[in-house]
Amino acid sequence: MTTFRNLSPKQSEVFEQIAVGNDAGHNPRTLDALWRKNLIERTEQSVKGTLFVVYRYHVPLPIHREWCEWCSQQEVSE
């Protein structure tokens, strides 16, 4: 089981954003930390008509499922 508690607040925030489809504009160091922890995957995407390559990030389905389960077990503070 993946441990989501050991993430820094910033890592947790960025992970959640990527999990819901927002992978743009995040700090490269935070993305790299999540990638090294195997919580996100990185793919290259060529920008048509240029020599530029950008990285796109997503949460693999098994990790996403574990995250959803973990979230459902957390207490909600009001």
Short mmCIF file of C-alpha atoms in Angstrom, two decimals:
data_model
loop_
_atom_site.label_atom_id
_atom_site.label_comp_id
_atom_site.label_asym_id
_atom_site.label_seq_id
_atom_site.Cartn_x
_atom_site.Cartn_y
_atom_site.Cartn_z
CA MET A 1 0.00 0.00 0.00
CA THR A 2 1.27 3.44 -0.90
CA THR A 3 1.85 5.89 1.95
CA PHE A 4 0.43 9.30 1.22
CA ARG A 5 1.07 10.66 4.74
CA ASN A 6 4.81 11.02 4.13
CA LEU A 7 4.34 13.68 1.48
CA SER A 8 5.17 17.29 2.22
CA PRO A 9 2.19 19.66 2.06
CA LYS A 10 3.39 20.93 -1.34
CA GLN A 11 3.92 17.38 -2.68
CA SER A 12 0.45 16.42 -1.47
CA GLU A 13 -1.09 19.49 -3.12
CA VAL A 14 0.64 18.83 -6.45
CA PHE A 15 -0.18 15.11 -6.34
CA GLU A 16 -3.86 15.94 -5.82
CA GLN A 17 -3.79 18.40 -8.73
CA ILE A 18 -2.24 15.81 -11.05
CA ALA A 19 -4.73 13.17 -9.86
CA VAL A 20 -7.58 15.40 -11.06
CA GLY A 21 -5.91 16.17 -14.40
CA ASN A 22 -4.04 19.43 -13.74
CA ASP A 23 -0.40 18.68 -14.57
CA ALA A 24 0.68 22.15 -15.72
CA GLY A 25 2.63 24.85 -13.94
CA HIS A 26 4.01 22.85 -11.02
CA ASN A 27 7.49 23.21 -9.57
CA PRO A 28 9.86 20.81 -11.38
CA ARG A 29 11.50 19.77 -8.10
CA THR A 30 8.14 18.80 -6.62
CA LEU A 31 7.23 16.86 -9.77
CA ASP A 32 10.58 15.10 -9.70
CA ALA A 33 10.13 14.14 -6.04
CA LEU A 34 6.71 12.61 -6.78
CA TRP A 35 8.10 10.85 -9.84
CA ARG A 36 11.01 9.38 -7.84
CA LYS A 37 8.49 8.09 -5.27
CA ASN A 38 6.66 6.34 -8.16
CA LEU A 39 3.45 8.24 -7.41
CA ILE A 40 3.25 9.82 -10.86
CA GLU A 41 4.38 8.85 -14.34
CA ARG A 42 6.00 11.15 -16.86
CA THR A 43 5.64 11.05 -20.62
CA GLU A 44 7.20 13.24 -23.30
CA GLN A 45 5.01 15.19 -25.68
CA SER A 46 6.43 16.91 -28.75
CA VAL A 47 5.17 20.36 -29.58
CA LYS A 48 4.12 20.12 -33.21
CA GLY A 49 6.19 22.20 -35.58
CA THR A 50 8.97 22.84 -33.06
CA LEU A 51 11.90 21.07 -31.47
CA PHE A 52 10.34 21.51 -28.02
CA VAL A 53 9.40 18.57 -25.84
CA VAL A 54 7.26 18.96 -22.73
CA TYR A 55 6.66 16.47 -19.97
CA ARG A 56 3.12 15.44 -19.11
CA TYR A 57 2.29 13.80 -15.78
CA HIS A 58 -0.44 11.48 -14.61
CA VAL A 59 -1.20 9.23 -11.66
CA PRO A 60 -1.18 5.55 -12.62
CA LEU A 61 -4.59 3.94 -12.12
CA PRO A 62 -3.53 1.57 -9.27
CA ILE A 63 -2.00 4.51 -7.34
CA HIS A 64 -5.06 6.66 -8.07
CA ARG A 65 -7.31 3.94 -6.71
CA GLU A 66 -5.21 3.64 -3.54
CA TRP A 67 -5.31 7.41 -3.12
CA CYS A 68 -9.10 7.47 -3.45
CA GLU A 69 -9.38 4.71 -0.87
CA TRP A 70 -6.95 6.51 1.45
CA CYS A 71 -8.92 9.77 1.08
CA SER A 72 -12.18 8.03 1.98
CA GLN A 73 -10.63 6.87 5.27
CA GLN A 74 -9.47 10.34 6.36
CA GLU A 75 -11.50 12.28 8.87
CA VAL A 76 -13.03 15.48 7.61
CA SER A 77 -12.43 18.49 9.83
CA GLU A 78 -15.12 21.14 9.82
#
